[in-house]
XYZ file of N, CA and C in Angstrom:
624
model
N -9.596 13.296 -10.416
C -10.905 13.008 -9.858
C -10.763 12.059 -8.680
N -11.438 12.234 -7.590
C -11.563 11.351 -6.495
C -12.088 10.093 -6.706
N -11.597 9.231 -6.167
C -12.117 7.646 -6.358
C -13.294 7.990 -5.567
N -14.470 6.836 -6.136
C -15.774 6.648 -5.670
C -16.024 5.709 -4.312
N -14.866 5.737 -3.791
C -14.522 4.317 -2.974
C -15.125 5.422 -1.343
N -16.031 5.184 -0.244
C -16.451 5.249 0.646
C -15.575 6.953 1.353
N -16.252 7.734 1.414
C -15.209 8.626 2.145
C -15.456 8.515 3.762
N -14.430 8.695 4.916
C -14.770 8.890 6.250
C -15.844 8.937 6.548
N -16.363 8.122 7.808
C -17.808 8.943 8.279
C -17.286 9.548 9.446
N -16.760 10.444 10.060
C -16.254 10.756 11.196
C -17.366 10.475 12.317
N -18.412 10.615 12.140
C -19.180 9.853 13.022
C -20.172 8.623 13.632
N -18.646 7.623 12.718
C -19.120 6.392 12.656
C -18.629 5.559 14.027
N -19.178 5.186 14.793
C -19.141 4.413 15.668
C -17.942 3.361 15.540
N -16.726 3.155 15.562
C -15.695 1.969 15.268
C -15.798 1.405 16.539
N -16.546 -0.184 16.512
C -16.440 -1.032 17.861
C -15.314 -2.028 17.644
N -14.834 -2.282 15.925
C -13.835 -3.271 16.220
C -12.375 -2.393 15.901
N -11.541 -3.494 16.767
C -9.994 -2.894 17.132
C -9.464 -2.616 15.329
N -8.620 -1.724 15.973
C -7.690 -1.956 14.528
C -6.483 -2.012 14.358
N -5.570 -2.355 13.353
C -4.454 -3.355 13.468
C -3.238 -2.327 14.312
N -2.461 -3.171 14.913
C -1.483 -2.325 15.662
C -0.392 -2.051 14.775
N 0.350 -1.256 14.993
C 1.795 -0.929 14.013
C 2.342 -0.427 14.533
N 3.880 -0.493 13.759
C 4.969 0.726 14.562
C 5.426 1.286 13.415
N 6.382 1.732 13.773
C 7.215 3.257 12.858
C 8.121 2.222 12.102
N 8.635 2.780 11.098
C 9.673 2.415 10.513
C 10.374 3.629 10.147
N 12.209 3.168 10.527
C 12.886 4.314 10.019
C 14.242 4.292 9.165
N 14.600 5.126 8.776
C 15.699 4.828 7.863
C 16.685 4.505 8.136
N 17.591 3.358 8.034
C 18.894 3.235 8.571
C 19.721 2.731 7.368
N 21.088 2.776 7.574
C 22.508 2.555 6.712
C 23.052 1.563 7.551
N 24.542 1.167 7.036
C 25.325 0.433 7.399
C 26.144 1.707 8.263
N 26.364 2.515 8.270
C 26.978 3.771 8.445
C 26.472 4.144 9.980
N 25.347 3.250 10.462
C 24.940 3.803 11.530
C 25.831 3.874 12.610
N 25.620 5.185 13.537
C 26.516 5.447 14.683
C 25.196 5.992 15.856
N 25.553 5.695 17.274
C 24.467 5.815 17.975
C 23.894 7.238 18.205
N 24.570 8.279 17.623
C 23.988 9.759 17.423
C 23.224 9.719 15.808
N 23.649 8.989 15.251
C 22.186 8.880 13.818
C 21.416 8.350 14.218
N 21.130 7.268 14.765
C 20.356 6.294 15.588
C 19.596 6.748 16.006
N 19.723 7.959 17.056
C 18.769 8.614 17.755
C 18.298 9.767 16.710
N 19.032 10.372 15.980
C 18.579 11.287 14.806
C 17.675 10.811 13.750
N 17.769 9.281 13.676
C 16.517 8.860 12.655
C 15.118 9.519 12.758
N 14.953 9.482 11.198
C 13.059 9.961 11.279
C 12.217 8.983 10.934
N 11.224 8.939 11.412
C 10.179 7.716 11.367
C 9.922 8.293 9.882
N 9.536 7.114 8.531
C 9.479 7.383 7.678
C 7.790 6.814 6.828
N 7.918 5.721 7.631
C 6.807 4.960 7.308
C 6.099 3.999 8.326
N 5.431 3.203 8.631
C 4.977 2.620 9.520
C 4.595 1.234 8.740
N 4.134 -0.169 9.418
C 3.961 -1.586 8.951
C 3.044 -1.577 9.924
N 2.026 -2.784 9.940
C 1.274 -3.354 11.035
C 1.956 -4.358 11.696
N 1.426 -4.954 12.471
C 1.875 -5.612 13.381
C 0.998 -6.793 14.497
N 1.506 -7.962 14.378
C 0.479 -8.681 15.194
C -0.772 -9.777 14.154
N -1.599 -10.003 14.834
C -2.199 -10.954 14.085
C -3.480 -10.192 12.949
N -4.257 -9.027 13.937
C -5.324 -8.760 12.977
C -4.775 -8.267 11.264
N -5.405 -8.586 10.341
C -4.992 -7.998 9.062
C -5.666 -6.991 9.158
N -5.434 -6.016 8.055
C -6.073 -5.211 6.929
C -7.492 -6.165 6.086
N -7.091 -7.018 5.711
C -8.128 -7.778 4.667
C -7.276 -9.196 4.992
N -8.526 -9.859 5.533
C -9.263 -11.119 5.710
C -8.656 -12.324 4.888
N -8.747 -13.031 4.968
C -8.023 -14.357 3.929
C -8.993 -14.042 2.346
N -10.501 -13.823 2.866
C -11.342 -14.039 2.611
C -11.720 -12.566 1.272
N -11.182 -11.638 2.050
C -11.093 -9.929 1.536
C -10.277 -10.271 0.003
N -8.973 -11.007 0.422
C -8.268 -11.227 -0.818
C -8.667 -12.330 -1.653
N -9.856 -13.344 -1.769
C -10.020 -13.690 -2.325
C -10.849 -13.320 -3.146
N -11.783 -12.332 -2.834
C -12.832 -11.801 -3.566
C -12.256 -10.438 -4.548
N -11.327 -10.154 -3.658
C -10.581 -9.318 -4.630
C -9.770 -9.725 -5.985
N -8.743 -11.243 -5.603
C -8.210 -11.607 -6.520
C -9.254 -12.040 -7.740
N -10.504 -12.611 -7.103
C -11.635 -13.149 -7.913
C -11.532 -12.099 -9.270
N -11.916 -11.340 -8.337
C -12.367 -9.993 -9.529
C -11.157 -9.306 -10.413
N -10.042 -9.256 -9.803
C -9.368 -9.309 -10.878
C -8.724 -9.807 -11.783
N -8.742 -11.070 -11.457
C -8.939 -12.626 -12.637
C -9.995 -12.366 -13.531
N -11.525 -11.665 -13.290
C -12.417 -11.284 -13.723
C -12.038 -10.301 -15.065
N -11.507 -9.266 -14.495
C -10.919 -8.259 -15.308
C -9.726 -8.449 -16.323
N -8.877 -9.017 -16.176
C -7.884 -9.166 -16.603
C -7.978 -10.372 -17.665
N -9.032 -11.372 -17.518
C -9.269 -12.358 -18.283
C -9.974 -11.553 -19.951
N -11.276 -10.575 -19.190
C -12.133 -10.083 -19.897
C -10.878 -8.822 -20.941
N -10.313 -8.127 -20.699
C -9.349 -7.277 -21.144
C -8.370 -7.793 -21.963
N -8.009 -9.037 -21.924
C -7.045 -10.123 -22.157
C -5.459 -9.731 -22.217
N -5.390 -9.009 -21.293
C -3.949 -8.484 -21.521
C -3.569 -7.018 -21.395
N -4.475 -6.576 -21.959
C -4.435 -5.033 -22.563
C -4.315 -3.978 -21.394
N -3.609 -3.181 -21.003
C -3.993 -2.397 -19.705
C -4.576 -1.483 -19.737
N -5.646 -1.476 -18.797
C -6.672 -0.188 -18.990
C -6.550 0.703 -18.018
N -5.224 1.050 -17.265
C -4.894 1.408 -16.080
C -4.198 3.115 -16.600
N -5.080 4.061 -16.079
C -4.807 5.184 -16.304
C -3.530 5.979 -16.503
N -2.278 5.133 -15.521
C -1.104 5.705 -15.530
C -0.836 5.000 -16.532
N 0.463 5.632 -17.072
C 1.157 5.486 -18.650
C 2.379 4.957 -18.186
N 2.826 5.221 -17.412
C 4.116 4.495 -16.362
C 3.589 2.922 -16.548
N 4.442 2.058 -17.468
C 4.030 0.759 -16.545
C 5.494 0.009 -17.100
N 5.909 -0.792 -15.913
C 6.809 -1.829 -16.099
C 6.570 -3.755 -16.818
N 7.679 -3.742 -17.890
C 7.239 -5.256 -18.137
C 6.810 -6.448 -16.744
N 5.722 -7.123 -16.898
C 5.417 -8.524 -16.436
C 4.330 -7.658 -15.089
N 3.994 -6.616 -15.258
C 2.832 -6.027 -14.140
C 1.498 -6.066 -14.848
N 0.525 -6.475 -14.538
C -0.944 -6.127 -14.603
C -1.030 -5.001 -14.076
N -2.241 -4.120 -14.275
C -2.428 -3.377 -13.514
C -3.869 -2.462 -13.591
N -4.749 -2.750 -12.448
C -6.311 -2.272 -12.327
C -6.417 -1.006 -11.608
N -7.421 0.194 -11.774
C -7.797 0.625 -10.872
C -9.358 -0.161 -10.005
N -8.576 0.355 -8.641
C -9.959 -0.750 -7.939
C -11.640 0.139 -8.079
N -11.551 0.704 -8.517
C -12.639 1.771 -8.710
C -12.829 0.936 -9.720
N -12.477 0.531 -11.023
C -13.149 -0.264 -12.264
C -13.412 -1.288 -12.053
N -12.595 -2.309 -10.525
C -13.687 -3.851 -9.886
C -14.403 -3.507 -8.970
N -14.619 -2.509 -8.645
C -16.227 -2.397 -7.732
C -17.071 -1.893 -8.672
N -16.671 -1.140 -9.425
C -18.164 -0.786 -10.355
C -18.503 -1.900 -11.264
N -17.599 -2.596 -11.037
C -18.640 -4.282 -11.736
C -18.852 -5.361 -11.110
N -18.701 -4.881 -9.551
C -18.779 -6.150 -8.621
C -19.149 -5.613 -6.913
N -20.322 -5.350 -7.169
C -21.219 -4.155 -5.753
C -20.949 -5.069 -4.591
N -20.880 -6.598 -4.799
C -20.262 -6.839 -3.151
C -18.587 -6.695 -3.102
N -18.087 -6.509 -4.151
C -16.559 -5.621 -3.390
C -16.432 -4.386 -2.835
N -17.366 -3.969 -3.423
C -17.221 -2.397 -3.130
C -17.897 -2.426 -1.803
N -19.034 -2.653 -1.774
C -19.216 -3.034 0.047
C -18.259 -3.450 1.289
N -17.738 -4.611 0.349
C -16.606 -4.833 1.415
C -15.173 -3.977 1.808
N -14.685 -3.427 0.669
C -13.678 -2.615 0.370
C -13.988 -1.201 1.354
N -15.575 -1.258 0.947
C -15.776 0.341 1.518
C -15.609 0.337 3.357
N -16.536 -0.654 4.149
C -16.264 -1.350 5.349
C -14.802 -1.741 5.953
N -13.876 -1.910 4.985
C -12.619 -1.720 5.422
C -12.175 -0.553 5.587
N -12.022 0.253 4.691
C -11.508 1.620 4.937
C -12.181 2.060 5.839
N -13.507 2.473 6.211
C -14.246 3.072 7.496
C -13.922 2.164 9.144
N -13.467 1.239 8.875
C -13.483 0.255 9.861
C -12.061 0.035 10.513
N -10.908 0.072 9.236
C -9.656 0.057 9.448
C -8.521 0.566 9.242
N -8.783 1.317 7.903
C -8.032 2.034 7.070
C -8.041 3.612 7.791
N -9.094 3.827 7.399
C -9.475 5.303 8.098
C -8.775 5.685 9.713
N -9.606 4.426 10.550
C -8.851 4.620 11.695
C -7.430 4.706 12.397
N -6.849 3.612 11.144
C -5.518 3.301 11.229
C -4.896 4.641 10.808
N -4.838 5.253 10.076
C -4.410 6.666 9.593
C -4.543 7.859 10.473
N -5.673 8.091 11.555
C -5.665 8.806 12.504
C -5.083 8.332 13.760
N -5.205 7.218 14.103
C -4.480 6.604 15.086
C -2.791 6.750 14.629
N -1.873 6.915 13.716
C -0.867 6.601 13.868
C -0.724 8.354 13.752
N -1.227 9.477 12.514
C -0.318 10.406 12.523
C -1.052 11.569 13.376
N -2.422 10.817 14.192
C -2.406 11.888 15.584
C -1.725 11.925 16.217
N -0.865 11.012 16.469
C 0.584 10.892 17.675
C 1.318 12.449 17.292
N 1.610 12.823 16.396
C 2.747 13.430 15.691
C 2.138 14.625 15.735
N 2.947 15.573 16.447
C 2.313 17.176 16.735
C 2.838 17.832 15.858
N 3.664 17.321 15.125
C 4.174 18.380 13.700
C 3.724 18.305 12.627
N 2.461 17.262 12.658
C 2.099 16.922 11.668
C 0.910 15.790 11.998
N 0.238 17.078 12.414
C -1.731 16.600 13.043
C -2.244 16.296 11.799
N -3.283 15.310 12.293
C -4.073 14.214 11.685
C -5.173 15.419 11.089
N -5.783 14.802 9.939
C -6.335 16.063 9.211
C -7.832 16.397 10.132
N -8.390 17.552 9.531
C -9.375 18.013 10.409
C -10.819 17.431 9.658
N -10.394 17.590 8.287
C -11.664 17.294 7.374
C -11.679 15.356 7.051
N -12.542 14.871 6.243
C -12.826 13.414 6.405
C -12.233 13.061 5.421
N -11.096 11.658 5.683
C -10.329 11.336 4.946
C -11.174 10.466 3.507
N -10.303 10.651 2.383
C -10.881 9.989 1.393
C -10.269 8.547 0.571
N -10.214 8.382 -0.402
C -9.494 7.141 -1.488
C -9.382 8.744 -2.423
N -7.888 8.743 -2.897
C -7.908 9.665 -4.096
C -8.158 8.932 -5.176
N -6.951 7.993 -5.048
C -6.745 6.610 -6.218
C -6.561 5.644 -5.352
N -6.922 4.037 -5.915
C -6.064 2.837 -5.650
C -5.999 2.087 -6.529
N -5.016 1.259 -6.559
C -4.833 0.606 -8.034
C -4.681 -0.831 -7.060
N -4.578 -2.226 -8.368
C -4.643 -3.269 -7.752
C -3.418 -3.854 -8.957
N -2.413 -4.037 -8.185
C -0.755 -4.552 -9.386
C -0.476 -5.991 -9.275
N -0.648 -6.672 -10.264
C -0.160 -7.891 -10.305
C 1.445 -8.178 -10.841
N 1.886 -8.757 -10.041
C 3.531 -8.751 -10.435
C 4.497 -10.083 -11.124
N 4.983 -9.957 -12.609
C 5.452 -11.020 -12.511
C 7.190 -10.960 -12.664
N 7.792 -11.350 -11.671
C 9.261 -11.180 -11.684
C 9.699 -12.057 -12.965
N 9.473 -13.115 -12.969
C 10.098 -13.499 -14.355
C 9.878 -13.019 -15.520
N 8.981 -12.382 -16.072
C 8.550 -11.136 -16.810
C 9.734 -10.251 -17.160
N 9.562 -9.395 -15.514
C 10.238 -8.242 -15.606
C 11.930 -8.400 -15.387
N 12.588 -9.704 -15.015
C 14.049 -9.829 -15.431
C 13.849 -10.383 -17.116
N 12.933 -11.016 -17.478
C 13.614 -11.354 -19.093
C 13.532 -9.922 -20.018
N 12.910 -8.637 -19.536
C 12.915 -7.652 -19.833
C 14.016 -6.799 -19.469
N 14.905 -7.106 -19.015
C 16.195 -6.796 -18.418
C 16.380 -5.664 -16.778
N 14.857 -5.491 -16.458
C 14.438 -5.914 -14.890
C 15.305 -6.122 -13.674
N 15.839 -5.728 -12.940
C 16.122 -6.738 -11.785
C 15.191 -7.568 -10.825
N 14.169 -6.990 -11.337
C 12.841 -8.202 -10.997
C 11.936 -6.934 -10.832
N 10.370 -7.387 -10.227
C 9.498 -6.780 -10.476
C 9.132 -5.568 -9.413
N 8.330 -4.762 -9.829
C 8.686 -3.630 -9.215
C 7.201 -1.944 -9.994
N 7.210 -0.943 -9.300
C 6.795 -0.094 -9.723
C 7.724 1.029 -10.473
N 7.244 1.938 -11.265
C 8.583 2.488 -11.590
C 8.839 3.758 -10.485
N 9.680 4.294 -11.098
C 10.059 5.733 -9.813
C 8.734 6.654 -10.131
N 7.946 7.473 -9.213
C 6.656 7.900 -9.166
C 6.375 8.898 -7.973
N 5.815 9.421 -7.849
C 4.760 10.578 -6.094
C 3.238 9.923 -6.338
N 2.772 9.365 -5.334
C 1.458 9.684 -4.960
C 1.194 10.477 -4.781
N -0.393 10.688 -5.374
C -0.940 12.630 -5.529
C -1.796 12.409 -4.235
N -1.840 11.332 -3.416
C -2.673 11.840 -2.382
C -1.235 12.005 -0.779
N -2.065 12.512 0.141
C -1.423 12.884 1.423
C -0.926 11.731 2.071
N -1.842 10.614 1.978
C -0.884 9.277 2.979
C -1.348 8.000 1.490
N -0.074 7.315 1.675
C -0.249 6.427 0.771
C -0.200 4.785 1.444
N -0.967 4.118 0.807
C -1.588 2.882 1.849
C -0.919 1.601 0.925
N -0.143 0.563 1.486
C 0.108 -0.687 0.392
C -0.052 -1.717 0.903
N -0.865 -2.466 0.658
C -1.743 -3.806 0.745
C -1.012 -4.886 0.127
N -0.080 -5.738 0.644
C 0.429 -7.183 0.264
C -0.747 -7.804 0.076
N -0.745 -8.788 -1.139
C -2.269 -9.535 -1.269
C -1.226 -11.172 -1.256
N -0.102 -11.060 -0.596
C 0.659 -12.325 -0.741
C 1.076 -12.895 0.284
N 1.632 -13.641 0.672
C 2.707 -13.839 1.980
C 4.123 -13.498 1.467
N 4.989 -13.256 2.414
C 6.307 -13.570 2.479
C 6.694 -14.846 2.615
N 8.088 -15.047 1.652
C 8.248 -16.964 1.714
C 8.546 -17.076 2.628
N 7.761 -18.395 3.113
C 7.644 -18.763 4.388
C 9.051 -20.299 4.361
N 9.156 -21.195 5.423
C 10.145 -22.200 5.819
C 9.407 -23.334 4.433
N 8.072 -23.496 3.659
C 8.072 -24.420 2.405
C 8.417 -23.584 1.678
N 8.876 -22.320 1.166
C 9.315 -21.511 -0.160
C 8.055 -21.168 -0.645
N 6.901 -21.078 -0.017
C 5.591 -20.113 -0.418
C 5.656 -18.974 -0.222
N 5.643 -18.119 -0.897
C 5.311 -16.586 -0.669
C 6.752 -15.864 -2.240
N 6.344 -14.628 -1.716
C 7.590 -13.695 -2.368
C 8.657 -13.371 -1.515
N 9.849 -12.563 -2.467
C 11.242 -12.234 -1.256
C 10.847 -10.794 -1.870
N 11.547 -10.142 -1.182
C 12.068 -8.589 -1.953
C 10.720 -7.515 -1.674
N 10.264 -6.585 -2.356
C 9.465 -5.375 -2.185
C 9.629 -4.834 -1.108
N 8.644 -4.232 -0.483
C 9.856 -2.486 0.242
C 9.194 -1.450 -0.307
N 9.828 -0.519 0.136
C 9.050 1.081 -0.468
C 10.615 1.836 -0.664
N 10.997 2.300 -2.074
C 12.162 2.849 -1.953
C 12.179 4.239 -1.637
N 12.847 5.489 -1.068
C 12.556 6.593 -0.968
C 13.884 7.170 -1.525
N 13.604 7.916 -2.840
C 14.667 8.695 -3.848
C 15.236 9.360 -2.530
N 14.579 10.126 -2.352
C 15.303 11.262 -1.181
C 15.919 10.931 -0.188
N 16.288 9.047 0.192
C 16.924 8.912 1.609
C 18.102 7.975 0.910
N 18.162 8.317 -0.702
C 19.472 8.161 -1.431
C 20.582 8.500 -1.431
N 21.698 7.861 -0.946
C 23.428 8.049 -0.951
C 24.422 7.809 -1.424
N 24.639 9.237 -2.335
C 26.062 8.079 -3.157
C 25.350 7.376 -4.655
N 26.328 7.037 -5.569
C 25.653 6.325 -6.655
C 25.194 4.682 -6.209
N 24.447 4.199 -7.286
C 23.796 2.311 -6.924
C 22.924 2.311 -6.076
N 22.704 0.900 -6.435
C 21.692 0.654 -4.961
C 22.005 0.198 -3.775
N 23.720 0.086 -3.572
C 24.004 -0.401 -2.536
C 23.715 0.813 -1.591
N 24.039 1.668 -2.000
C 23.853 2.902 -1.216
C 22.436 3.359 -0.914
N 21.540 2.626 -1.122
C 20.059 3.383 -0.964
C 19.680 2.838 0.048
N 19.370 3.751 1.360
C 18.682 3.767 2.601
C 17.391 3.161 2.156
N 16.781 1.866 2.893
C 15.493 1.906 2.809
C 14.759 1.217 3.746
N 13.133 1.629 4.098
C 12.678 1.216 5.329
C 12.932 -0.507 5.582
């Protein structure tokens, strides 16, 4: 079933900018300047100062799922059956239907930034035109992560498990910083791709 979360208005007026990004592509230690140029863009990051969501976006979000997670006390009510030790895990469709100014705001992002950002990057790409019909939310989930959790579970720390998104472009929202020069933030996460795998381990795994 489709999430209830705002679909495209294709004929919505967008007056504010939206975030810039570039490509990301796969590279090895192995690189030679004829792979180099043979790389495929695999994924893309933003870039620059505007966010996705606001200082302000993530607080109302975290609100609500402190909300949820307090009220549940533990228990996961998160549709996939896949889940790793020391993760929470919400669909955001179950904190807007109990919290109508997220869903307002949530919905105003995607029409405002999300949406655009998705036609702006894979209209570039003539092998693979930007869709014709109005983009939607299939699913989104909201994952809370706890690495010490998931190594006393024998973990190499925290993480999603191996999985496909059932929709066409898949979107991932840091609600954290990266540690910064005081040791605030997280290290590590990434997007792994099975298929740009070499060789046994993980030393061998290509990733963006």
């Amino acid at each position: 079933l489709r999430s209830a979360l705002a679909v495209e208005d294709k004929n919505h007026q967008h007056q504010s900018p939206i975030p810039s990004f570039k490509w990301i592509q796969a590279q090895g230690d192995d690189d030679t300047n004829t792979t180099i140029l043979n790389r495929r863009d695999i994924a893309l990051t933003t870039v620059g100062d505007l966010r996705v969501f606001e200082p302000a976006d993530v607080s109302l979000l975290r609100a609500a799922a402190d909300k949820h997670f307090a009220q549940t006390a533990g228990q996961q009510t998160s549709r996939y059956t896949m889940q790793y030790e020391g993760n929470s895990e919400v669909h955001l469709d179950d904190l807007c239907s109990a919290d109508p100014d997220l869903k307002l705001r949530i919905d105003r992002i995607l029409q405002e930034k999300v949406y655009p950002l998705v036609r702006a990057a894979f209209g570039e790409d003539e092998d693979e035109p930007e869709p014709k019909g109005s983009i939607c939310v299939y699913d989104s989930i909201f994952v809370r992560y706890n690495a010490e959790e998931a190594k006393a579970a024998g973990l190499r720390g925290a993480s999603q498990p191996l999985h496909q998104d059932g929709g066409i472009y898949s979107v991932n929202i840091a609600l954290n910083e990266h540690l910064d020069d005081s040791e605030n933030g997280f290290t590590g996460g990434g997007t792994f791709f099975e298929a740009l795998t070499v060789g046994d381990g993980d030393d061998y795994v290509k990733r963006p």
